[in-house]
Every structure is written in C-alpha cells, then in structure tokens.
Short mmCIF file of N, CA and C in Angstrom, two decimals:
data_model
loop_
_atom_site.label_atom_id
_atom_site.label_comp_id
_atom_site.label_asym_id
_atom_site.label_seq_id
_atom_site.Cartn_x
_atom_site.Cartn_y
_atom_site.Cartn_z
N ASP A 1 8.92 -10.91 6.52
CA ASP A 1 8.38 -9.89 7.16
C ASP A 1 7.57 -8.97 6.50
N LEU A 2 6.28 -8.76 7.03
CA LEU A 2 5.32 -8.12 6.26
C LEU A 2 4.51 -7.23 6.94
N LEU A 3 4.24 -5.93 6.49
CA LEU A 3 3.41 -4.91 7.37
C LEU A 3 2.37 -4.75 6.36
N LEU A 4 1.05 -5.22 6.54
CA LEU A 4 -0.06 -5.13 5.94
C LEU A 4 -1.05 -4.14 6.77
N ALA A 5 -1.57 -3.06 6.06
CA ALA A 5 -2.41 -2.12 6.65
C ALA A 5 -3.39 -1.58 5.69
N ASP A 6 -4.52 -1.16 6.46
CA ASP A 6 -5.52 -0.45 5.78
C ASP A 6 -5.11 0.98 5.44
N ILE A 7 -5.92 1.84 4.57
CA ILE A 7 -5.49 3.06 4.33
C ILE A 7 -6.15 4.09 5.14
N ASP A 8 -7.48 3.95 5.20
CA ASP A 8 -8.32 5.20 5.91
C ASP A 8 -8.10 5.00 7.45
N ASN A 9 -7.52 6.18 7.95
CA ASN A 9 -7.47 6.27 9.51
C ASN A 9 -6.39 5.41 10.00
N THR A 10 -5.63 4.60 9.14
CA THR A 10 -4.70 3.75 9.49
C THR A 10 -3.33 4.30 9.14
N LEU A 11 -3.26 4.65 7.73
CA LEU A 11 -2.00 5.18 7.04
C LEU A 11 -2.32 6.75 6.84
N THR A 12 -3.62 7.06 6.94
CA THR A 12 -3.89 8.55 6.71
C THR A 12 -4.40 9.18 8.08
N GLY A 13 -4.51 10.41 8.15
CA GLY A 13 -5.06 11.08 9.27
C GLY A 13 -4.07 11.79 10.07
N CYS A 14 -2.85 11.45 10.15
CA CYS A 14 -1.82 12.07 10.87
C CYS A 14 -0.61 12.17 10.14
N ARG A 15 -0.33 13.53 9.56
CA ARG A 15 0.94 13.56 8.79
C ARG A 15 2.07 13.07 9.63
N ALA A 16 2.31 13.54 10.87
CA ALA A 16 3.52 13.21 11.49
C ALA A 16 3.80 11.69 11.62
N GLY A 17 2.62 10.87 11.90
CA GLY A 17 2.73 9.52 12.04
C GLY A 17 2.95 8.87 10.59
N ALA A 18 2.50 9.49 9.71
CA ALA A 18 2.75 8.97 8.20
C ALA A 18 4.17 9.09 7.96
N GLY A 19 4.85 10.33 8.32
CA GLY A 19 6.11 10.44 8.01
C GLY A 19 7.07 9.58 8.85
N GLU A 20 6.74 9.17 10.08
CA GLU A 20 7.51 8.23 10.80
C GLU A 20 7.28 6.75 10.22
N LEU A 21 6.27 6.43 9.75
CA LEU A 21 6.07 5.30 9.17
C LEU A 21 6.98 4.99 7.59
N ILE A 22 6.80 6.15 7.05
CA ILE A 22 7.60 6.07 5.69
C ILE A 22 8.96 6.01 6.05
N ALA A 23 9.40 6.75 7.00
CA ALA A 23 11.12 6.64 7.40
C ALA A 23 11.31 5.33 7.82
N HIS A 24 10.30 4.77 8.56
CA HIS A 24 10.57 3.18 9.07
C HIS A 24 10.77 2.31 8.02
N LEU A 25 9.74 2.43 7.05
CA LEU A 25 10.02 1.54 5.95
C LEU A 25 11.14 1.63 5.12
N ALA A 26 11.55 2.90 4.92
CA ALA A 26 12.71 3.23 4.01
C ALA A 26 13.91 2.69 4.65
N GLY A 27 13.97 2.65 6.13
CA GLY A 27 15.06 1.90 6.71
C GLY A 27 15.17 0.33 6.84
N ARG A 28 14.13 -0.01 6.43
CA ARG A 28 13.89 -1.52 6.29
C ARG A 28 13.44 -2.18 5.20
N PRO A 29 14.33 -2.15 3.99
CA PRO A 29 14.04 -2.62 2.72
C PRO A 29 13.71 -3.93 2.66
N ARG A 30 13.83 -4.86 3.72
CA ARG A 30 13.52 -6.13 3.56
C ARG A 30 12.03 -6.47 3.96
N ARG A 31 11.54 -5.55 4.73
CA ARG A 31 10.17 -5.57 5.28
C ARG A 31 9.23 -5.28 4.19
N LEU A 32 8.33 -6.24 3.55
CA LEU A 32 7.33 -5.99 2.61
C LEU A 32 6.21 -5.13 3.13
N PHE A 33 5.68 -4.24 2.42
CA PHE A 33 4.57 -3.31 2.83
C PHE A 33 3.47 -3.52 1.87
N GLY A 34 2.26 -3.91 2.45
CA GLY A 34 1.26 -4.06 1.77
C GLY A 34 -0.01 -3.36 2.10
N ILE A 35 -1.02 -3.29 1.15
CA ILE A 35 -2.23 -2.53 1.57
C ILE A 35 -3.45 -3.57 1.32
N ALA A 36 -4.34 -3.42 2.26
CA ALA A 36 -5.58 -4.17 2.14
C ALA A 36 -6.73 -3.20 2.39
N THR A 37 -7.55 -2.97 1.17
CA THR A 37 -8.54 -1.71 1.37
C THR A 37 -9.78 -2.11 0.65
N GLY A 38 -10.90 -1.45 1.03
CA GLY A 38 -12.09 -1.57 0.17
C GLY A 38 -12.03 -0.84 -1.07
N ARG A 39 -11.15 0.10 -1.15
CA ARG A 39 -11.18 1.01 -2.26
C ARG A 39 -10.51 0.27 -3.59
N SER A 40 -10.58 0.93 -4.71
CA SER A 40 -10.20 0.40 -5.91
C SER A 40 -8.75 0.47 -5.91
N LEU A 41 -8.04 -0.09 -6.88
CA LEU A 41 -6.80 -0.08 -6.96
C LEU A 41 -6.31 1.42 -7.37
N GLN A 42 -6.92 1.94 -8.35
CA GLN A 42 -6.68 3.37 -8.83
C GLN A 42 -6.82 4.44 -7.77
N GLU A 43 -7.95 4.33 -6.85
CA GLU A 43 -8.01 5.15 -5.88
C GLU A 43 -7.08 4.90 -4.73
N ALA A 44 -6.69 3.78 -4.26
CA ALA A 44 -5.60 3.52 -3.40
C ALA A 44 -4.30 3.97 -3.76
N ARG A 45 -4.00 3.93 -5.00
CA ARG A 45 -2.72 4.44 -5.56
C ARG A 45 -2.72 5.93 -5.41
N ARG A 46 -3.72 6.62 -5.70
CA ARG A 46 -3.93 8.06 -5.57
C ARG A 46 -3.77 8.54 -4.27
N ILE A 47 -4.47 8.03 -3.49
CA ILE A 47 -4.38 8.38 -1.87
C ILE A 47 -2.88 8.04 -1.31
N LEU A 48 -2.33 7.04 -1.63
CA LEU A 48 -0.91 6.71 -1.06
C LEU A 48 0.03 7.71 -1.75
N GLY A 49 -0.18 8.11 -2.93
CA GLY A 49 0.56 9.08 -3.60
C GLY A 49 0.61 10.34 -2.95
N GLU A 50 -0.76 10.81 -2.57
CA GLU A 50 -0.91 12.03 -2.01
C GLU A 50 -0.20 12.10 -0.57
N TRP A 51 -0.06 11.05 0.17
CA TRP A 51 0.46 10.93 1.32
C TRP A 51 1.92 10.49 1.29
N ARG A 52 2.41 10.45 0.10
CA ARG A 52 3.82 10.21 -0.18
C ARG A 52 4.28 8.73 0.46
N TYR A 53 3.67 7.76 0.40
CA TYR A 53 3.89 6.50 0.72
C TYR A 53 4.63 5.67 -0.36
N PRO A 54 5.59 4.90 -0.05
CA PRO A 54 6.21 4.08 -1.24
C PRO A 54 5.15 3.21 -1.76
N ASP A 55 5.45 2.74 -3.02
CA ASP A 55 4.42 1.68 -3.60
C ASP A 55 4.50 0.36 -2.63
N PRO A 56 3.37 -0.13 -2.21
CA PRO A 56 3.35 -1.49 -1.54
C PRO A 56 3.82 -2.57 -2.70
N ALA A 57 4.42 -3.47 -1.80
CA ALA A 57 4.70 -4.79 -2.74
C ALA A 57 3.44 -5.52 -3.20
N VAL A 58 2.39 -5.51 -2.33
CA VAL A 58 1.08 -6.18 -2.66
C VAL A 58 0.01 -5.11 -2.30
N TRP A 59 -1.05 -5.12 -3.35
CA TRP A 59 -2.27 -4.35 -3.17
C TRP A 59 -3.29 -5.39 -3.09
N ILE A 60 -4.06 -5.42 -1.96
CA ILE A 60 -5.38 -6.05 -1.92
C ILE A 60 -6.43 -5.13 -1.84
N THR A 61 -7.15 -4.99 -3.06
CA THR A 61 -8.17 -3.83 -3.17
C THR A 61 -9.53 -4.51 -3.42
N SER A 62 -10.48 -3.44 -3.54
CA SER A 62 -11.82 -3.76 -3.87
C SER A 62 -12.40 -4.91 -2.94
N VAL A 63 -12.29 -4.66 -1.51
CA VAL A 63 -12.89 -5.42 -0.60
C VAL A 63 -12.31 -6.89 -0.73
N GLY A 64 -11.12 -7.00 -1.03
CA GLY A 64 -10.34 -8.15 -1.26
C GLY A 64 -10.65 -9.13 -2.44
N THR A 65 -11.29 -8.43 -3.40
CA THR A 65 -11.75 -9.23 -4.62
C THR A 65 -10.52 -9.00 -5.69
N GLU A 66 -9.46 -8.20 -5.39
CA GLU A 66 -8.48 -8.09 -6.40
C GLU A 66 -7.18 -8.15 -5.63
N ILE A 67 -6.09 -8.63 -6.24
CA ILE A 67 -4.74 -8.67 -5.71
C ILE A 67 -3.94 -8.37 -6.75
N ALA A 68 -3.01 -7.39 -6.54
CA ALA A 68 -1.86 -7.04 -7.53
C ALA A 68 -0.63 -6.82 -6.92
N TRP A 69 0.51 -7.30 -7.47
CA TRP A 69 1.83 -7.12 -7.01
C TRP A 69 2.64 -6.18 -7.74
N MET A 70 3.59 -5.42 -7.32
CA MET A 70 4.36 -4.60 -7.90
C MET A 70 5.35 -5.13 -8.76
N ARG A 71 5.45 -4.83 -10.14
CA ARG A 71 6.33 -5.50 -10.97
C ARG A 71 6.93 -4.44 -11.86
N GLY A 72 8.12 -4.08 -11.77
CA GLY A 72 8.66 -3.07 -12.60
C GLY A 72 7.97 -1.70 -12.48
N GLY A 73 7.63 -1.40 -11.25
CA GLY A 73 6.98 -0.10 -10.81
C GLY A 73 5.58 0.06 -11.13
N MET A 74 5.03 -1.10 -11.65
CA MET A 74 3.50 -1.01 -11.93
C MET A 74 2.83 -2.29 -11.24
N PRO A 75 1.58 -1.83 -10.78
CA PRO A 75 0.84 -3.09 -10.12
C PRO A 75 0.43 -4.12 -11.35
N VAL A 76 0.64 -5.49 -11.07
CA VAL A 76 0.23 -6.35 -11.99
C VAL A 76 -0.85 -7.39 -11.32
N SER A 77 -1.82 -7.58 -11.85
CA SER A 77 -2.85 -8.25 -11.28
C SER A 77 -2.45 -9.66 -11.07
N ASP A 78 -2.80 -10.40 -9.89
CA ASP A 78 -2.47 -11.83 -9.62
C ASP A 78 -3.50 -12.67 -10.41
N ALA A 79 -3.07 -13.22 -11.50
CA ALA A 79 -3.88 -14.06 -12.28
C ALA A 79 -4.38 -15.46 -11.72
N ASP A 80 -3.64 -15.88 -10.77
CA ASP A 80 -3.76 -17.05 -9.99
C ASP A 80 -5.00 -16.80 -8.87
N TYR A 81 -5.36 -15.51 -8.59
CA TYR A 81 -6.30 -15.22 -7.41
C TYR A 81 -7.71 -15.23 -8.02
#
C-alpha cells in the first residue's frame, strides 16, 4: 500500500488538511508514504519538516532524476536508478 504525492498545493497549502493526513499516516504504519517532486531532496526535506510530515519511505526528487530511500533515518540514494 503506497501513497505517493507531490508537495506543492498537494501536501501544503492547508494546515488542517495536512494535520489530518499526518494523523492518517500515523495510524497506518504499513502504508508507505512517498514524495514525487520537481524540487531537490534538500528542499523537499526542508518543506516537509516545516509542515511536520513524517519522513517518506521514498523520495523521488529533481523532476524524477533522483530516487532515495529512507534508511536509518537518512535518505540514501538509489544506486540502481
């Protein structure tokens, strides 16, 4: 089960909606949460942190040119991609 979303005006823009989604994700630990964005990994992490989102299991960033997986609390680049 995977929820993959963009950041701008999808995960951001409405604090109440963001809070509901964060609670939804916390209540479903088996659901993988991922990000697909045109932003860099560093910028995507900063924005999600400001909005208090949990770290995604997968980061697809830089308009799809980079993929990273969370390992030990840090994003690790997918060397096979």
